[in-house]
Coordinates of C-alpha atoms and ligand atoms in Angstrom, one line a residue:
M1 CA 94.0 120.4 111.7
K2 CA 91.1 121.9 112.3
N3 CA 89.4 120.6 109.8
Q4 CA 90.1 116.9 110.6
K5 CA 89.4 117.5 114.1
D6 CA 85.6 119.3 113.3
L7 CA 84.7 116.6 111.4
I8 CA 85.4 113.5 113.9
D9 CA 83.8 115.9 116.7
R10 CA 80.7 116.2 114.3
A11 CA 80.8 112.7 113.7
L12 CA 81.5 111.9 117.4
S13 CA 78.2 114.2 117.9
G14 CA 75.5 111.8 116.1
D15 CA 74.4 114.6 113.9
P16 CA 73.5 113.2 110.6
F17 CA 77.1 113.5 108.7
P18 CA 76.6 115.3 106.3
G19 CA 76.7 115.3 102.5
L20 CA 77.5 110.8 101.9
P21 CA 76.0 109.3 98.9
Q22 CA 72.5 107.9 99.3
G23 CA 71.5 105.9 96.2
H24 CA 73.4 103.3 93.4
F25 CA 76.4 104.1 91.8
I26 CA 75.3 103.4 88.4
D27 CA 76.6 104.7 84.4
G28 CA 78.4 107.1 86.7
T29 CA 75.3 109.1 88.3
F30 CA 74.2 108.2 91.7
C31 CA 70.6 106.6 91.3
A32 CA 68.0 105.6 94.1
A33 CA 66.7 102.4 94.3
A34 CA 65.0 101.3 90.6
A35 CA 61.7 100.1 93.8
G36 CA 62.6 103.0 96.0
R37 CA 63.7 101.3 98.7
S38 CA 66.3 102.1 101.2
M39 CA 68.0 101.0 104.6
E40 CA 70.3 102.1 107.5
S41 CA 73.6 102.0 108.4
L42 CA 74.7 101.7 112.4
D43 CA 78.1 103.6 113.8
P44 CA 78.6 100.4 116.0
G45 CA 80.5 102.4 118.5
R46 CA 77.3 104.4 119.2
A47 CA 74.9 101.5 118.3
E48 CA 72.9 103.7 116.1
A49 CA 71.7 105.0 112.5
F50 CA 73.4 107.3 111.4
A51 CA 72.9 107.2 107.5
A52 CA 70.8 106.0 104.7
F53 CA 71.4 104.1 101.6
A54 CA 69.2 102.8 99.1
R55 CA 68.5 99.0 99.6
G56 CA 69.4 97.6 96.0
D57 CA 67.5 94.1 94.2
A58 CA 68.1 92.7 91.4
A59 CA 67.1 95.6 89.0
D60 CA 69.3 97.8 89.8
V61 CA 71.7 94.4 89.6
D62 CA 70.6 94.6 85.7
A63 CA 71.3 98.4 85.2
A64 CA 74.9 98.2 86.9
V65 CA 75.4 94.9 84.8
A66 CA 73.9 96.6 81.4
S67 CA 76.0 99.6 82.2
A68 CA 79.1 97.6 82.6
R69 CA 79.0 95.9 80.1
Q70 CA 78.5 97.9 77.5
A71 CA 81.2 100.2 79.2
F72 CA 83.6 97.1 78.1
E73 CA 83.4 96.6 74.7
T74 CA 83.3 100.6 73.4
Q75 CA 85.6 102.2 75.9
W76 CA 87.9 100.6 78.9
R77 CA 88.3 97.6 76.6
D78 CA 90.3 98.8 74.2
M79 CA 91.1 101.9 76.0
P80 CA 95.7 102.3 75.4
A81 CA 97.2 100.5 78.8
A82 CA 99.2 103.8 79.3
E83 CA 96.2 105.7 79.2
R84 CA 93.9 103.4 82.3
G85 CA 97.6 103.5 84.3
R86 CA 97.7 107.5 84.4
L87 CA 94.3 107.2 85.2
L88 CA 94.5 104.4 88.3
Q89 CA 97.4 106.8 89.2
R90 CA 95.4 109.8 89.5
V91 CA 92.0 107.1 91.9
A92 CA 95.6 106.7 94.4
E93 CA 96.3 110.4 94.0
L94 CA 92.7 111.3 94.8
I95 CA 92.1 109.0 97.8
R96 CA 94.8 110.5 99.6
E97 CA 93.9 114.4 98.9
N98 CA 90.0 112.4 100.5
A99 CA 91.9 110.4 103.4
E100 CA 90.7 112.2 106.5
R101 CA 87.0 111.9 104.9
L102 CA 87.1 109.1 103.6
A103 CA 88.8 107.1 107.6
V104 CA 85.9 109.1 109.2
V105 CA 83.1 107.5 107.4
E106 CA 85.6 103.8 107.3
C107 CA 85.4 104.7 111.1
L108 CA 81.3 105.3 111.3
D109 CA 80.7 102.6 109.3
S110 CA 82.8 100.2 110.4
G111 CA 83.4 100.5 114.6
K112 CA 86.6 99.8 113.1
P113 CA 89.7 102.9 115.2
I114 CA 90.0 105.7 113.0
G115 CA 94.3 105.2 113.3
E116 CA 93.3 102.1 112.3
A117 CA 90.5 103.4 109.0
R118 CA 93.2 105.7 108.3
G119 CA 95.9 102.8 107.3
D120 CA 92.9 101.0 104.8
I121 CA 93.2 104.5 102.8
Q122 CA 96.8 104.6 102.7
G123 CA 96.6 100.7 101.8
A124 CA 93.8 101.7 99.2
A125 CA 95.5 104.5 97.4
R126 CA 98.6 101.6 97.4
A127 CA 96.3 99.0 95.8
F128 CA 95.7 101.2 93.1
E129 CA 98.9 103.1 93.1
Y130 CA 100.5 99.0 92.4
Y131 CA 98.0 98.1 89.7
A132 CA 98.4 101.2 87.4
G133 CA 102.7 100.9 86.6
A134 CA 101.0 97.4 85.9
C135 CA 98.5 98.3 82.9
D136 CA 101.4 98.1 80.4
K137 CA 103.2 95.8 81.4
L138 CA 100.1 92.7 80.6
Q139 CA 102.2 90.8 78.5
G140 CA 101.8 87.2 76.5
D141 CA 103.8 85.1 75.2
T142 CA 105.6 82.9 72.6
F143 CA 105.2 79.4 71.4
P144 CA 108.2 77.8 69.4
I145 CA 105.8 75.2 67.2
G146 CA 107.9 75.5 64.2
P147 CA 109.3 77.7 61.1
A148 CA 106.3 77.4 58.9
Y149 CA 104.2 78.3 62.0
L150 CA 103.6 81.4 64.6
G151 CA 102.7 80.8 68.3
Y152 CA 101.4 83.5 70.4
S153 CA 99.1 84.6 73.2
L154 CA 97.4 87.0 74.4
Q155 CA 96.3 88.2 77.4
E156 CA 92.6 89.4 76.7
P157 CA 90.0 90.8 79.9
V158 CA 87.9 88.9 80.8
G159 CA 84.7 91.0 80.8
V160 CA 82.5 92.2 83.6
A161 CA 84.1 91.9 86.6
A162 CA 81.2 91.2 89.9
Q163 CA 82.8 92.6 93.4
I164 CA 80.9 91.0 96.2
I165 CA 82.6 93.3 99.3
P166 CA 82.3 92.1 103.0
W167 CA 82.2 94.8 105.9
N168 CA 85.8 94.1 108.2
F169 CA 87.2 95.6 105.6
P170 CA 85.9 97.7 103.1
I171 CA 87.8 100.4 100.6
S172 CA 90.8 97.9 101.4
T173 CA 88.8 95.1 99.9
A174 CA 87.2 97.7 97.6
A175 CA 90.4 98.6 96.4
R176 CA 92.6 95.4 96.1
G177 CA 89.9 94.0 93.6
I178 CA 88.8 97.3 92.1
A179 CA 91.7 98.3 90.8
P180 CA 93.3 94.8 89.8
A181 CA 90.0 94.3 87.3
L182 CA 89.9 97.8 86.1
A183 CA 93.8 97.5 85.4
A184 CA 93.4 94.6 83.2
G185 CA 90.7 96.3 81.5
C186 CA 87.5 95.1 82.8
T187 CA 84.7 96.9 84.2
V188 CA 83.3 96.5 87.6
V189 CA 79.7 96.1 89.7
A190 CA 80.3 96.3 93.3
K191 CA 78.5 95.2 96.2
P192 CA 79.2 96.5 99.3
A193 CA 78.2 95.1 102.7
E194 CA 74.9 96.3 103.6
Q195 CA 76.5 97.5 106.9
T196 CA 79.8 98.8 105.5
P197 CA 78.7 100.6 102.2
F198 CA 79.9 104.1 102.0
T199 CA 83.3 104.0 101.2
A200 CA 82.8 102.1 98.0
L201 CA 80.3 104.6 97.3
L202 CA 82.5 107.5 97.0
L203 CA 85.4 105.4 96.2
A204 CA 83.4 105.4 92.8
E205 CA 83.1 108.8 92.6
I206 CA 86.3 109.0 93.1
L207 CA 87.3 107.1 90.3
K208 CA 84.6 109.4 87.9
E209 CA 86.4 112.3 89.1
A210 CA 90.0 110.8 88.2
G211 CA 88.9 110.6 84.5
L212 CA 87.1 107.2 84.6
P213 CA 83.8 106.9 81.1
D214 CA 80.5 106.0 82.5
G215 CA 80.0 102.6 83.3
V216 CA 83.3 101.3 84.3
C217 CA 83.3 101.0 87.4
N218 CA 79.5 100.6 89.5
V219 CA 78.2 99.9 92.8
V220 CA 75.1 98.6 93.8
T221 CA 74.0 99.1 98.0
G222 CA 71.6 96.0 99.4
T223 CA 71.6 93.1 101.6
G224 CA 73.0 89.9 100.0
A225 CA 70.0 88.1 99.5
E226 CA 69.0 91.1 97.4
A227 CA 71.5 92.7 95.8
G228 CA 74.2 90.8 96.2
A229 CA 72.4 86.8 95.0
P230 CA 71.0 88.2 91.7
L231 CA 74.6 89.7 91.2
A232 CA 76.5 86.2 91.2
A233 CA 73.9 84.9 90.0
H234 CA 73.6 87.0 86.8
D235 CA 74.3 84.8 82.9
G236 CA 76.6 89.3 82.2
I237 CA 78.9 88.6 84.3
D238 CA 81.9 86.9 83.8
H239 CA 84.4 86.8 87.1
I240 CA 83.0 87.0 90.8
T241 CA 86.0 88.3 94.0
F242 CA 84.1 86.9 96.8
T243 CA 85.1 87.8 100.4
G244 CA 83.3 86.7 103.5
S245 CA 81.6 83.6 104.8
V246 CA 81.7 79.5 104.1
A247 CA 78.4 79.9 103.6
S248 CA 77.9 83.2 101.7
G249 CA 81.3 82.2 99.3
T250 CA 79.2 78.2 98.8
A251 CA 75.9 79.6 98.6
V252 CA 77.7 82.3 95.8
M253 CA 80.4 79.5 94.0
K254 CA 77.0 77.1 93.6
A255 CA 75.2 80.5 92.0
A256 CA 78.4 81.3 89.5
A257 CA 78.1 76.9 88.6
E258 CA 74.7 77.7 87.2
N259 CA 76.8 80.5 84.4
V260 CA 79.7 78.5 84.6
T261 CA 81.0 82.1 85.7
R262 CA 84.8 82.4 87.5
V263 CA 84.9 83.3 90.8
V264 CA 88.2 84.3 93.1
L265 CA 87.0 83.2 97.0
E266 CA 88.3 84.3 100.2
L267 CA 86.4 83.2 103.3
G268 CA 87.1 82.5 106.6
G269 CA 89.9 81.9 108.8
K270 CA 91.3 79.6 111.9
S271 CA 94.8 81.1 112.0
P272 CA 97.8 80.4 114.1
V273 CA 100.3 82.3 115.4
I274 CA 103.5 80.1 117.0
V275 CA 105.7 81.6 119.1
L276 CA 108.9 79.4 119.6
G277 CA 110.6 79.4 123.2
D278 CA 114.0 80.7 120.9
C279 CA 112.3 83.9 119.9
D280 CA 112.3 87.7 120.5
R281 CA 109.6 87.7 123.7
E282 CA 109.0 91.4 122.5
A283 CA 108.2 91.4 119.5
A284 CA 106.1 88.3 119.9
L285 CA 103.9 89.7 122.4
D286 CA 103.8 92.1 120.2
G287 CA 102.3 90.3 117.1
V288 CA 100.1 88.7 119.2
M289 CA 98.0 91.5 120.7
G290 CA 98.1 93.0 117.1
A291 CA 96.8 89.4 115.5
I292 CA 94.2 89.6 117.8
F293 CA 92.8 93.0 118.9
E294 CA 93.8 94.9 116.0
N295 CA 90.0 96.1 114.2
A296 CA 88.9 93.6 117.5
G297 CA 89.8 90.3 115.7
Q298 CA 87.1 90.6 113.0
I299 CA 90.1 89.7 110.5
C300 CA 89.6 87.0 107.8
S301 CA 93.3 86.6 109.4
A302 CA 93.7 87.0 112.5
G303 CA 96.1 85.2 114.8
S304 CA 93.5 83.8 116.7
R305 CA 95.2 80.1 117.7
L306 CA 98.5 81.0 119.8
I307 CA 100.6 78.1 120.0
V308 CA 103.2 78.4 122.9
E309 CA 106.5 76.7 123.2
R310 CA 105.9 75.2 126.3
S311 CA 108.5 76.3 127.7
L312 CA 107.9 80.6 127.3
H313 CA 104.9 79.1 128.1
D314 CA 104.1 80.5 131.6
G315 CA 105.5 83.9 131.4
F316 CA 104.2 84.8 128.2
V317 CA 100.9 84.8 129.0
E318 CA 100.8 86.2 132.1
A319 CA 102.2 89.2 129.9
L320 CA 99.9 88.6 127.3
C321 CA 96.7 88.6 129.6
R322 CA 98.3 92.1 131.2
R323 CA 98.7 94.1 128.4
T324 CA 95.2 92.6 127.8
E325 CA 93.6 94.0 129.9
K326 CA 95.3 98.2 129.8
L327 CA 93.9 97.9 125.6
T328 CA 91.4 101.3 125.9
L329 CA 88.3 100.0 124.9
G330 CA 86.2 103.2 122.6
H331 CA 84.3 104.9 120.5
G332 CA 86.7 104.3 117.4
L333 CA 86.7 107.8 116.9
R334 CA 88.4 108.4 120.0
D335 CA 91.5 105.9 118.1
P336 CA 91.7 104.0 121.4
Q337 CA 92.9 100.1 121.1
L338 CA 90.0 98.1 120.3
G339 CA 86.5 99.8 119.2
P340 CA 83.0 97.4 118.6
V341 CA 82.8 94.6 116.9
N342 CA 80.7 95.8 113.6
S343 CA 77.1 94.7 115.0
A344 CA 74.6 93.3 117.5
E345 CA 74.8 89.6 115.6
Q346 CA 78.2 89.6 116.0
L347 CA 78.8 90.7 118.8
A348 CA 75.7 87.6 120.8
R349 CA 77.7 85.1 118.4
I350 CA 81.2 86.4 120.1
A351 CA 79.3 86.2 123.8
G352 CA 77.9 82.5 122.3
F353 CA 81.3 80.6 122.0
I354 CA 82.5 82.1 125.4
E355 CA 79.1 81.2 127.7
R356 CA 79.5 77.5 125.5
A357 CA 82.9 77.5 126.3
R358 CA 82.3 78.3 130.0
E359 CA 80.0 75.0 130.1
R360 CA 82.8 72.6 128.6
G361 CA 85.0 74.0 131.7
I362 CA 87.0 76.4 129.4
E363 CA 89.3 78.8 131.3
V364 CA 88.4 82.4 131.1
A365 CA 92.9 83.9 131.5
T366 CA 91.0 87.6 131.0
G367 CA 87.7 89.3 129.0
G368 CA 85.0 87.3 127.9
A369 CA 81.9 89.7 129.0
E370 CA 80.6 92.3 127.0
T371 CA 80.7 96.0 127.9
T372 CA 80.5 99.5 125.5
D373 CA 81.6 102.5 125.0
P374 CA 83.3 103.6 129.2
E375 CA 82.1 107.3 127.7
T376 CA 78.5 106.7 127.0
G377 CA 77.2 103.9 128.1
K378 CA 76.9 102.9 124.2
G379 CA 78.4 100.5 121.4
W380 CA 79.2 97.0 120.5
F381 CA 82.0 95.8 122.8
F382 CA 83.2 93.3 123.7
Q383 CA 86.0 92.7 126.7
P384 CA 89.6 91.3 124.9
T385 CA 89.8 87.8 125.3
I386 CA 92.2 84.6 126.1
A387 CA 90.9 81.8 126.9
A388 CA 93.7 78.2 127.8
A389 CA 92.6 75.5 125.1
D390 CA 93.7 72.2 126.5
S391 CA 91.4 69.9 124.0
P392 CA 92.7 70.4 120.2
N393 CA 89.0 69.9 118.3
D394 CA 87.2 71.9 121.2
E395 CA 84.8 74.0 118.9
L396 CA 87.0 77.2 120.7
V397 CA 90.0 76.4 118.9
Q398 CA 88.3 75.1 115.7
E399 CA 85.7 77.8 114.3
E400 CA 85.9 81.3 113.1
I401 CA 84.6 83.6 116.1
F402 CA 85.1 86.6 114.3
G403 CA 85.9 88.6 117.7
P404 CA 88.6 89.6 120.1
V405 CA 88.8 85.8 121.6
L406 CA 92.6 84.8 121.4
T407 CA 93.4 80.9 122.6
V408 CA 96.2 79.3 124.1
Q409 CA 97.9 75.9 123.4
I410 CA 100.8 74.6 124.4
A411 CA 103.3 73.0 122.3
E412 CA 105.7 70.9 123.6
D413 CA 108.0 71.0 120.2
P414 CA 108.9 73.1 117.2
E415 CA 107.0 69.6 115.5
H416 CA 104.2 69.6 117.7
A417 CA 103.4 73.7 117.4
L418 CA 103.1 72.5 113.4
T419 CA 100.9 69.8 113.5
L420 CA 98.7 72.1 116.3
A421 CA 98.6 74.8 113.9
N422 CA 97.9 72.6 110.7
N423 CA 95.2 70.8 112.7
S424 CA 92.5 73.1 111.3
Q425 CA 89.6 73.3 108.4
Y426 CA 90.9 76.4 107.8
A427 CA 94.1 77.4 105.9
L428 CA 94.2 81.9 105.2
V429 CA 97.1 82.4 107.0
A430 CA 100.3 81.2 110.1
G431 CA 102.4 83.8 111.8
V432 CA 105.8 82.2 113.2
Y433 CA 108.1 83.8 115.9
T434 CA 111.2 82.5 115.9
G435 CA 115.1 83.4 116.0
N436 CA 116.4 80.0 114.6
F437 CA 116.2 81.1 110.9
A438 CA 116.4 77.1 109.6
H439 CA 112.8 76.7 112.1
A440 CA 111.3 79.3 110.5
H441 CA 111.8 78.3 106.4
R442 CA 111.3 74.7 107.4
M443 CA 108.3 75.8 109.4
A444 CA 107.1 78.2 106.2
Q445 CA 107.5 75.0 103.6
R446 CA 105.2 73.0 106.3
L447 CA 102.8 75.2 107.2
D448 CA 99.7 74.9 105.2
A449 CA 98.2 78.4 104.4
G450 CA 98.1 81.0 101.6
Q451 CA 101.0 83.4 103.8
I452 CA 102.5 82.6 105.5
Y453 CA 104.4 85.5 108.4
I454 CA 107.9 85.5 110.6
N455 CA 108.5 87.4 112.9
E456 CA 106.1 90.5 111.9
Y457 CA 102.4 89.3 112.3
F458 CA 100.7 90.8 108.5
A459 CA 104.2 91.6 106.4
G460 CA 103.5 92.2 104.0
G461 CA 101.5 94.5 101.5
I462 CA 99.7 94.9 98.3
E463 CA 102.5 93.3 96.6
V464 CA 102.5 89.8 98.2
P465 CA 99.8 87.4 96.8
F466 CA 96.9 86.5 99.4
G467 CA 94.3 83.9 99.7
G468 CA 93.4 80.2 101.2
N469 CA 93.4 76.8 101.1
K470 CA 90.9 74.2 102.0
K471 CA 87.7 76.0 103.2
S472 CA 89.6 79.7 103.3
G473 CA 88.8 79.5 99.4
F474 CA 91.1 79.8 96.2
G475 CA 92.4 81.4 94.1
R476 CA 94.8 84.6 95.2
E477 CA 94.6 88.9 95.2
K478 CA 97.2 91.1 95.1
G479 CA 100.6 91.1 93.7
L480 CA 100.6 90.0 90.2
E481 CA 98.6 87.1 91.0
G482 CA 95.8 89.2 91.6
L483 CA 95.7 91.1 88.3
L484 CA 95.8 87.4 86.3
S485 CA 92.4 86.6 88.1
Y486 CA 91.1 89.6 85.9
C487 CA 92.9 88.0 82.8
R488 CA 92.4 84.8 80.0
T489 CA 94.9 83.8 77.6
K490 CA 94.1 83.5 74.5
A491 CA 96.3 81.4 72.6
V492 CA 97.1 82.0 68.4
A493 CA 99.0 79.4 65.7
A494 CA 98.8 80.5 62.7
R495 CA 100.6 78.6 59.6
I496 CA 103.2 81.1 57.9
Ligands
ADP1 P1 79.0 88.3 107.0 O1 78.5 86.0 107.6 O2 80.4 88.1 107.5 O3 78.0 89.8 107.0 P2 78.3 87.7 104.4 O4 79.7 86.6 103.5 O5 77.2 87.1 104.4 O6 79.2 88.0 105.4 O7 78.6 88.7 103.6 C1 79.3 88.8 102.8 C2 79.7 89.6 101.5 O8 78.2 88.2 100.8 C3 78.1 90.7 101.8 O9 78.5 91.8 101.1 C4 77.3 89.9 101.7 O10 75.8 91.0 101.4 C5 76.8 89.1 100.1 N1 76.1 88.0 100.8 C6 75.5 87.6 101.7 N2 75.2 86.5 101.2 C7 75.2 86.6 100.2 C8 74.9 85.7 98.9 N3 74.0 84.6 98.7 N4 75.0 85.7 97.5 C9 76.0 86.9 97.2 N5 76.5 87.8 97.8 C10 76.2 87.9 99.7

């Protein structure tokens, strides 16, 4: 484990991190931006730059799409599915072999605690493993159109799939989109977030090492306006998977509409965690803490609205505050319980929500202020925060904050809890803690969300379809349904 410690010490020293790719990954090689520009990625735990990367634009997107198109038509589409599966399985192995380096880079780039980053790397490997096994199980159907006919369908790859990736789960989101796209026979152009470009580039390098042909997976880095927008508007792509904010997702959908390009949108969330009086209290306390403080609350599916039944409320919220005040804060590489938030803009946004809430007379039970890494006095940190929220339509309850801020609402009974939970413009996930099996599954039927967690928040894995309703978007990633996003049905009817 000496290497691991050296890697972490080196990264913590603030020296430039060695061996990071600096260019786009296009047609199997790293290359500078066509316009020669670059930009810096910042380490949120120190609020300082740690590495530079290519600042791409439409010319780089054109080159990447051309390469992906060529690879689709000449190599990947027609490769036997079992062979594609073997290559993706090798990718999973290589991710695991490179796990520690990937985790350190993810931690530096995003700020998240290294323990969480390690989990994300394993999750990325698992995504490739899962879809590797699915490559040769994509089947069509037959249709009973009478003895004089033969009717059948084929599942064809859609073509070139764009992946527009956010900064909160860089490698996880890249893997959960790239793996099924490749499994289905599509080729890819990925655009990671400008805050967190590096693990997507390292993943592209791993794909090449695993033996994927050049051009099958390309990565263009840069800003949303300069690189993301031309990719979304490109008439050479056939599908877009976008994960990010509602505003950017709307812009992507409008751009896609011009070319009638298919989209899957995974947007914001303001997900409820319902805690009923008959639950296992300790499990619920653990679950609520993880739901909102993992990744400093910067998770689309964070459980940011606690809805607790009155009979349990007082003691439960007190216990929650006590636990919250004991959370350790620090640079992600020291593996604290709470890392920094990703950027100065994000920190200012979170602080703005709390400031306005206080002005409206909302009681902040704990936390509520900006802070820094206690060891270095640096970084973009926000104290883990819990606030009472009596008005169900208050901004604090309705808007996605994307930070470590939990609101607490009191429910008189399960029916009231359900009403409060569904009172949102978002509908991504919802959690329920109860010891009553019938309550749990009745709630699961009536909660408006794409995924329901019962007695363990964030339960599930790559096998379980994920995506939202309402303003949380549409389409599903993960699971076999995620694979079908990258397929189109061709039906054949023949007179015989
Ligand atoms: P946030 O507001 O949390 O930074 P965004 O939704 O803006 O999240 O970013 C998610 C991803 O979408 C990033 O890769 C970003 O560069 C990209 N992006 C932002 N705006 C656009 C756009 N108009 N078209 C395409 N991609 C975009």
